[in-house]
Coordinates of C-alpha atoms in Angstrom, one line a residue:
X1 CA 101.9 252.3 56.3
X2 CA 105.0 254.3 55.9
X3 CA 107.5 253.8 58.9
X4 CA 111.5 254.4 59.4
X5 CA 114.3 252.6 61.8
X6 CA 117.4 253.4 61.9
X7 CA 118.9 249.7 60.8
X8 CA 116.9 247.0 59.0
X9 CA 117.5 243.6 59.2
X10 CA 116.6 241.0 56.7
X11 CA 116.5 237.6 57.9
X12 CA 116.3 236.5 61.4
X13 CA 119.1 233.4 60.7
X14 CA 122.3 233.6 63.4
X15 CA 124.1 236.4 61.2
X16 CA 120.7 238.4 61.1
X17 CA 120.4 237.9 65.0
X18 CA 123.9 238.3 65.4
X19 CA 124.1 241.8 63.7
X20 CA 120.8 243.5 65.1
X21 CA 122.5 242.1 69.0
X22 CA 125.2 243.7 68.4
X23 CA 123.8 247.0 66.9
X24 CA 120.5 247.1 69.7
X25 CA 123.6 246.8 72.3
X26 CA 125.7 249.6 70.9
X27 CA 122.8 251.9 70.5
X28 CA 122.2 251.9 66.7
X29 CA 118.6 253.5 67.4
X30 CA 115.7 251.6 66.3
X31 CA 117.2 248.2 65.0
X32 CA 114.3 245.4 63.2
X33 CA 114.5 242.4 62.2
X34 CA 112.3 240.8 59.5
X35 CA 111.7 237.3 59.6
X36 CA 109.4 236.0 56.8
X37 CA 109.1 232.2 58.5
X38 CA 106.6 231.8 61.7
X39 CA 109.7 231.8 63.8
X40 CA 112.8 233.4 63.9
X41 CA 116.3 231.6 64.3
X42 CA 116.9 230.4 60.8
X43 CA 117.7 227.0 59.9
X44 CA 119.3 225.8 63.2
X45 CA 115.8 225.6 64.2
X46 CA 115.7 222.2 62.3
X47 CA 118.8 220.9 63.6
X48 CA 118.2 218.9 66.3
X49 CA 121.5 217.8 66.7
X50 CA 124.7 218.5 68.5
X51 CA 127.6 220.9 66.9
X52 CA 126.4 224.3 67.7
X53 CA 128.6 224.9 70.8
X54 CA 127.9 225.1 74.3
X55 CA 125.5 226.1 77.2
X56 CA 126.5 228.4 79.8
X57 CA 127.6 225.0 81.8
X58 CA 129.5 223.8 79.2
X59 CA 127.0 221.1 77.5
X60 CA 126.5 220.5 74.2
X61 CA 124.1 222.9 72.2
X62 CA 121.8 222.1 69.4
X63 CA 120.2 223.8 66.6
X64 CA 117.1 224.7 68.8
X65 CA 118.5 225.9 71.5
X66 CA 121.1 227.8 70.0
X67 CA 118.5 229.7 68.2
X68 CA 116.6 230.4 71.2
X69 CA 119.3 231.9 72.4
X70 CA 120.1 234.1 69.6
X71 CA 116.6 235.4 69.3
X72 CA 116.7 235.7 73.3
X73 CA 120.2 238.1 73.1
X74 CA 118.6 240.4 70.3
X75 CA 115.7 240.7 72.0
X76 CA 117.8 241.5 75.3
X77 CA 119.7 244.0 73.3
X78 CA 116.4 246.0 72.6
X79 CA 115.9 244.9 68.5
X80 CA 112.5 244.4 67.3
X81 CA 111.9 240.7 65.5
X82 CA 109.0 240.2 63.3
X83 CA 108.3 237.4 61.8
X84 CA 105.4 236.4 59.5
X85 CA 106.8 239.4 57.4
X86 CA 108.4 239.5 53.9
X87 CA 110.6 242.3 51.9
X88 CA 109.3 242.1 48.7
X89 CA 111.0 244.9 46.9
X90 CA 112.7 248.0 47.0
X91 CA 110.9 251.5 46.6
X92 CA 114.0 253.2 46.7
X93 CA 117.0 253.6 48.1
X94 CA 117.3 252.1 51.8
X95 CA 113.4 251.3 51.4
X96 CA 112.0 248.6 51.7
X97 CA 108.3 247.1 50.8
X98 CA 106.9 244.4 53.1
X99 CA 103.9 242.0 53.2
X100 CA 102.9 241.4 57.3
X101 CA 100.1 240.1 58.4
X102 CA 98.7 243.4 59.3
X103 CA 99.3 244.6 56.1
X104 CA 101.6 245.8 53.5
X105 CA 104.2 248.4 54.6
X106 CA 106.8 250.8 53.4
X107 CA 110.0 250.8 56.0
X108 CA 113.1 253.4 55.2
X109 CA 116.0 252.9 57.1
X110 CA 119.8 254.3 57.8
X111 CA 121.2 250.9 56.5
X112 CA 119.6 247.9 55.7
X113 CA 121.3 244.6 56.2
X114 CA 120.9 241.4 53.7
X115 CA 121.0 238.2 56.0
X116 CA 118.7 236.1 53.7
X117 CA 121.0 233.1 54.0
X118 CA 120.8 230.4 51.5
X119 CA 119.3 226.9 50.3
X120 CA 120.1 223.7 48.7
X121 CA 119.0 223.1 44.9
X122 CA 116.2 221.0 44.7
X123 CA 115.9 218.0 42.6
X124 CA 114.3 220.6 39.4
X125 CA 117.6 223.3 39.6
X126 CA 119.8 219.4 39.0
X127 CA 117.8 218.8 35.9
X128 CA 117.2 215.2 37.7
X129 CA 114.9 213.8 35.1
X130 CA 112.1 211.2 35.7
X131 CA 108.7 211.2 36.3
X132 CA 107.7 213.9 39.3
X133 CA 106.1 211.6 42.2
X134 CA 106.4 213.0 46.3
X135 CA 109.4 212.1 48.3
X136 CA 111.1 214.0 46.9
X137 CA 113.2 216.3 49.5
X138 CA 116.1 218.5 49.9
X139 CA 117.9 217.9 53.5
X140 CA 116.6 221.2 54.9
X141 CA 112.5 219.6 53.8
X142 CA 113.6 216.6 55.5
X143 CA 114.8 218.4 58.7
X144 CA 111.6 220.5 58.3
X145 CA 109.3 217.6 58.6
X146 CA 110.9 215.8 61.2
X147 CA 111.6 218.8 63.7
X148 CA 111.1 218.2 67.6
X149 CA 109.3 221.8 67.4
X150 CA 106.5 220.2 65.1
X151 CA 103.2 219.4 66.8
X152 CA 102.5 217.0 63.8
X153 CA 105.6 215.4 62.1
X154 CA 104.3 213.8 58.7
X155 CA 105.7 210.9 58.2
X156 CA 108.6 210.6 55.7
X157 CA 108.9 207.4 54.1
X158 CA 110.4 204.0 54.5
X159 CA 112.8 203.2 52.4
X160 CA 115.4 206.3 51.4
X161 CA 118.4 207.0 49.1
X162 CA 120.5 210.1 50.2
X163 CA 122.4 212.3 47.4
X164 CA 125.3 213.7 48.4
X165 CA 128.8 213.0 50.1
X166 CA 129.2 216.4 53.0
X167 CA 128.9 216.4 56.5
X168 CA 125.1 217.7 55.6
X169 CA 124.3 213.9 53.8
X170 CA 126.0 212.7 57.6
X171 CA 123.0 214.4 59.0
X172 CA 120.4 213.5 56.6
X173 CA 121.2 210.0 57.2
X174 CA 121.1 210.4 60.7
X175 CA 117.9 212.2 60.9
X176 CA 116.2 209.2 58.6
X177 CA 117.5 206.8 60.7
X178 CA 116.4 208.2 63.9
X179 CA 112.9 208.4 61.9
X180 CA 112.8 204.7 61.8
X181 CA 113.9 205.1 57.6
X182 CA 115.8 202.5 56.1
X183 CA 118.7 204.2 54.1
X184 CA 119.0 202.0 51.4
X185 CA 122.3 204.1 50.3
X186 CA 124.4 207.2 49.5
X187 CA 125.1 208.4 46.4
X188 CA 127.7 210.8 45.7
X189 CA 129.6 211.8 42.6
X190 CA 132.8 212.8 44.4
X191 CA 135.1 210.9 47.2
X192 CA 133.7 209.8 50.2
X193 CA 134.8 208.9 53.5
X194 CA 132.4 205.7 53.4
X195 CA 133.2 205.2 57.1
X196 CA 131.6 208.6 58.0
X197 CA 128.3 207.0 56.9
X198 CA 128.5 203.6 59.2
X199 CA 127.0 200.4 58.0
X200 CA 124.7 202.8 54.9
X201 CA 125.9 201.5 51.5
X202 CA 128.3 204.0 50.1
X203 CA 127.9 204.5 45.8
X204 CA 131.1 206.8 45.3
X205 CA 131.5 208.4 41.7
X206 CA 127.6 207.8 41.2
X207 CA 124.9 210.4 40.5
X208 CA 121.0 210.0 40.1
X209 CA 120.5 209.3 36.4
X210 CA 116.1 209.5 36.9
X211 CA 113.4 209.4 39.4
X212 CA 110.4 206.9 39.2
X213 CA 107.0 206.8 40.2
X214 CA 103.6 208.0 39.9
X215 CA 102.0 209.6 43.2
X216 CA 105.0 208.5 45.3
X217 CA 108.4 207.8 44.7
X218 CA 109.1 204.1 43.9
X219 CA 112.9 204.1 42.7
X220 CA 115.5 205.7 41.2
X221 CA 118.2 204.6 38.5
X222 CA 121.6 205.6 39.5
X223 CA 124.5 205.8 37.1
X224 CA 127.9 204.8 37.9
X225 CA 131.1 207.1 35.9
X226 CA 131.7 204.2 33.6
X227 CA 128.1 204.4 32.2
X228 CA 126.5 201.4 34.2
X229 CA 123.3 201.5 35.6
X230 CA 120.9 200.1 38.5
X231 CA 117.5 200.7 39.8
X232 CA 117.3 201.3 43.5
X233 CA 113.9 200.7 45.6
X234 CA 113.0 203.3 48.1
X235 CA 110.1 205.6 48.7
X236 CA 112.4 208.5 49.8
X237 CA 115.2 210.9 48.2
X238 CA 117.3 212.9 50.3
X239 CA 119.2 215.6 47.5
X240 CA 121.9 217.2 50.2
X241 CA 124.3 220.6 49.7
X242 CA 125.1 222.0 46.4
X243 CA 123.9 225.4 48.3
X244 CA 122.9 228.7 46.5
X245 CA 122.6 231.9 48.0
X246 CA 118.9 233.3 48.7
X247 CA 119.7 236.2 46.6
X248 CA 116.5 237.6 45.1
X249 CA 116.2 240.7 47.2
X250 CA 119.8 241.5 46.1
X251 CA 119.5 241.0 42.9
X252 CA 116.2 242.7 42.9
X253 CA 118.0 245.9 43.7
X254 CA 120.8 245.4 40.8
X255 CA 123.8 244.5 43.4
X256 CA 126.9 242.7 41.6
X257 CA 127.2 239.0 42.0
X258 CA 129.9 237.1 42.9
X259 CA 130.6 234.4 39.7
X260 CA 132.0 231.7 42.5
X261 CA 129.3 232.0 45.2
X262 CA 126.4 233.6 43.3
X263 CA 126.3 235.9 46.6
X264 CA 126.4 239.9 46.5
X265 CA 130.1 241.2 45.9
X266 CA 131.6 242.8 49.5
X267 CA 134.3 244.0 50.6
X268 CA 135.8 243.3 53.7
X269 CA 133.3 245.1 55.9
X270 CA 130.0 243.5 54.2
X271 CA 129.6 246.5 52.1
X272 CA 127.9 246.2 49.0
X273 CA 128.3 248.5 46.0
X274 CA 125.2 250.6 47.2
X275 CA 125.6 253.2 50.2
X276 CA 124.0 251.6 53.1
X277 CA 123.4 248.3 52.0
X278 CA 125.4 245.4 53.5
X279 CA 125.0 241.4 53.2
X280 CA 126.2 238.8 55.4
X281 CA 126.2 235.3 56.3
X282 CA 125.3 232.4 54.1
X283 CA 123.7 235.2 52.1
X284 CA 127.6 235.6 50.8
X285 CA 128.2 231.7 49.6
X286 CA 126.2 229.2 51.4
X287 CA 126.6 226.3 53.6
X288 CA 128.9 228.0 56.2
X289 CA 128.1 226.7 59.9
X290 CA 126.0 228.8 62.1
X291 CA 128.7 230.5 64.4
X292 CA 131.1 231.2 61.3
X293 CA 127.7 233.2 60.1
X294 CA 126.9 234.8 63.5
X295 CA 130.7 235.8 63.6
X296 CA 129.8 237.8 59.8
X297 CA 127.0 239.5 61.4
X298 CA 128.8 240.7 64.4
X299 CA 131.7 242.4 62.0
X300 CA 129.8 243.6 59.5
X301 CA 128.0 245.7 63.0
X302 CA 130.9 247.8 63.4
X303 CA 130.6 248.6 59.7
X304 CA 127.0 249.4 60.4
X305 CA 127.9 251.6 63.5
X306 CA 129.9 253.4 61.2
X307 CA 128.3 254.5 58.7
X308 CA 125.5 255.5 61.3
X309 CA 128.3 257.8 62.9
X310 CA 128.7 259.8 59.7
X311 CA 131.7 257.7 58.1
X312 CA 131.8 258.0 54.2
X313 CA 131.5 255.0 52.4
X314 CA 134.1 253.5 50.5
X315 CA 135.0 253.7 46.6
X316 CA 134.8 250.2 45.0
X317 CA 137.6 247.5 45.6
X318 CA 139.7 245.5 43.6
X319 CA 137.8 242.2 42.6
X320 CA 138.6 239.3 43.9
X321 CA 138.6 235.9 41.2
X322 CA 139.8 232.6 41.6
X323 CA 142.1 230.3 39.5
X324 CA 142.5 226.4 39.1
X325 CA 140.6 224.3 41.7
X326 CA 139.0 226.9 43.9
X327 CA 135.1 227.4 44.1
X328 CA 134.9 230.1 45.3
X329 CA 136.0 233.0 47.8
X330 CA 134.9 235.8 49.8
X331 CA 135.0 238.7 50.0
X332 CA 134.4 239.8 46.7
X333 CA 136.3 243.0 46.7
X334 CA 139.5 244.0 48.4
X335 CA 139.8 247.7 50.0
X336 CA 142.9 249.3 51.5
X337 CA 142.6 247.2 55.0
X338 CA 143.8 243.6 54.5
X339 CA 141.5 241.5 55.6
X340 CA 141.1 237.7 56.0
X341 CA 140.1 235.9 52.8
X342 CA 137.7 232.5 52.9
X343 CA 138.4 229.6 50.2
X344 CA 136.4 226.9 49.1
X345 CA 137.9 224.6 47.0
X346 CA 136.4 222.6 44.0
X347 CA 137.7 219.1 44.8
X348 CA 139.9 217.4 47.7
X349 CA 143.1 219.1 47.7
X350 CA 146.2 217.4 49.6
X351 CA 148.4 220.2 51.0
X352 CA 148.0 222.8 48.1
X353 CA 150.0 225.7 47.2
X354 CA 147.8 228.4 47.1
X355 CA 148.9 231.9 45.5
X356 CA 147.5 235.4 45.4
X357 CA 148.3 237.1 42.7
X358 CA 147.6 240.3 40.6
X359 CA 148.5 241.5 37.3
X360 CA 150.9 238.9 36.5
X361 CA 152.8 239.8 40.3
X362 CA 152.6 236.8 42.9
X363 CA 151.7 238.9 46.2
X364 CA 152.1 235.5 48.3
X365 CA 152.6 231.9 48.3
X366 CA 152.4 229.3 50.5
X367 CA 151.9 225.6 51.1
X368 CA 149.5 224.7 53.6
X369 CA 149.5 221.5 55.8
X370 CA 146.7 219.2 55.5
X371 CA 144.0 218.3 52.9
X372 CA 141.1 220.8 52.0
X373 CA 137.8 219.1 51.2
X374 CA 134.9 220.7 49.0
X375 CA 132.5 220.5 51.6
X376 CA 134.9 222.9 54.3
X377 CA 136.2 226.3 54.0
X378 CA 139.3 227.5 54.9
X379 CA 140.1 231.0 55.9
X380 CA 143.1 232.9 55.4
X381 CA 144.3 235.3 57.8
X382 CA 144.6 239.3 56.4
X383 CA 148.2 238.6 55.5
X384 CA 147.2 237.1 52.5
X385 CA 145.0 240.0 51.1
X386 CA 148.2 242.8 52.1
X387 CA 150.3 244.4 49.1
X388 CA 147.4 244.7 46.3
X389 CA 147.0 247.7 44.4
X390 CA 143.7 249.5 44.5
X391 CA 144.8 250.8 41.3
X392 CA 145.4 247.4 39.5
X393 CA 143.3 244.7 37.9
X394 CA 142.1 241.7 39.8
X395 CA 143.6 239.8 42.5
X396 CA 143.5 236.0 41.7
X397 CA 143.9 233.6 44.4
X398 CA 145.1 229.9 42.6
X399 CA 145.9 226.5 43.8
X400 CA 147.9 223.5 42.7
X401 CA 149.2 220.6 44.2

């Protein structure tokens, strides 16, 4: 079947959501949104946990309920969800294959939208070796198989060892604990606020060293940095963060990668280096919260709307790299407009001097107050990405302490 809309979405996470709202509400025509899960919402849906704002009388929000509301205000709008439907390729420009459950379909659209979000490696993309027994989970399984939603929940384990030291191994532990799991400890290669994880053993400057078992998970060897070694007991394994972008579909259509984030390269607007296409969200570098995804979706709208209204689209930006102990940063690609820039960086960082820079010139620099961790982002306001040359090579942004 053969169809067209004026905007497609791909991915009914919050940025998804958050885009097609926006667009149904400022009449963008015939706005979908694909979902290829039973349900849309994205992975919110699994958090069953404070932290995603508030209700309309100011209580705390969880994961669930702030998806409901998302789906709830696109649907209000007057976009179509789907779920139960994949994009599995491109057959052209703005066109889309899917798989539904009613069939396969071809969908051409005005603009299509990437909001495919991201996931956390699993224990094979860590090169963990060890025997390969079950209990063996990333934190988005774990909060899969314990979800409120789910009319069954499968038991978990026992006895569980958690990898990883960001807010997301905070969670993990909590959801095992509320599970009635033991967590035997933490392990985490890099500093750790051991207090963050209450009365769980904290292994700082440790990493999994193999996994044992046959059937189930019975242990795993962990290996401090100055080479020692010990065999923890547990049933369980928890690997947390280390996200990666879900970027098939873009790279199935030949879109540039960022090095940093693996995500497509954008400019400042979410637009991608092909007319028409645009990516947002987690989709870009992973492991954002939920409303600083949602708040992607609803810019990269007015993008969308203008395109729809005729607008050309853009020649390629300047690329945007980093230097020193940054992991990454986003956009990809500056344009004329400054716009705000988000940093990650690689390790804790205890009021850096962070530059931007471009052929050899220092465009800014500036000491900020306070300590940047690896697990938070920190965004830059549009001052930092004025002066650059759209003529010039790339624009670094560096840090030091």
């Amino acid at each position: 079947m053969n169809r067209t809309v004026d905007v497609l979405v791909v991915g009914a996470g919050p940025a998804g959501l958050a885009a097609a709202t926006r667009l149904a509400a400022a009449g963008a025509g015939r706005v979908e949104v694909l979902e290829r899960e039973r349900a849309a919402g994205g992975v919110p849906r699994h958090c069953a946990r404070p932290g995603f704002g508030a209700d309309a009388l100011g209580g705390p929000l969880d994961g669930p309920a702030y998806a409901r509301r998302a789906v709830r205000a696109a649907l209000r709008a007057g976009a179509t969800v789907r779920t139960g439907v994949s994009a599995t390729g491109w057959a052209g420009p703005l066109t889309l294959d899917l798989t539904a459950p009613s069939g396969l379909e071809r969908v051409r659209a005005r603009a299509v939208v990437l909001a495919t979000g991201a996931r956390e490696r699993p224990r094979s993309a860590r090169l963990v070796p060890g025997s390969r027994p079950a209990g063996v989970l990333t934190s988005g399984e774990l909060q899969r198989l314990t979800a409120p939603s789910r009319r069954w929940r499968e038991p978990v384990g026992k006895r569980a060892v958690v990898v990883g030291g960001e807010p997301v191994a905070r969670n993990a532990v909590r959801t095992l604990r509320a599970a009635g799991v033991e967590v035997v400890a933490v392990v985490a290669e890099g500093r750790v606020r051991r207090a963050a994880f209450g009365p769980v053993p904290v292994l700082v400057g440790t990493a999994v060293a193999e996994l044992h078992g046959r059937g189930r998970l019975t242990g795993v060897t962990v290996q401090a940095g100055d080479g020692r070694t010990a065999t923890l007991r547990c049933d369980t394994v928890v690997f947390t963060g280390d996200w990666i972008p879900d970027h098939e579909l873009a790279r199935a259509y030949g879109l540039p990668l960022v090095p940093g984030t693996r995500g497509p390269a954008t400019d400042g607007a979410f637009r991608t280096a092909e007319p028409g296409v645009f990516a947002v969200g987690n989709l870009l570098h992973g492991g954002e919260p939920a409303p600083v995804a949602a708040a992607e979706g609803r810019a990269a709208a007015d993008a969308v709307l203008a395109l729809l209204d005729g607008r050309p689209w853009p020649t390629r930006g300047v690329p945007v790299e980093t230097a020193g102990p940054l992991r990454w940063v986003t956009p990809g690609l500056l344009g004329p407009v400054s716009v705000p820039l988000l940093v990650r960086p690689e390790r804790r960082l205890v009021r850096p001097l962070l530059t931007v820079g471009q052929d050899g010139v220092v465009l800014r620099r500036e000491r900020l107050d306070g300590t940047l961790a690896p697990w938070r982002s920190v965004r830059l306001p549009p001052r930092w990405s004025s002066g650059v040359d759209l003529a010039g090579g790339p624009v670094v942004v560096g840090a030091e302490e």
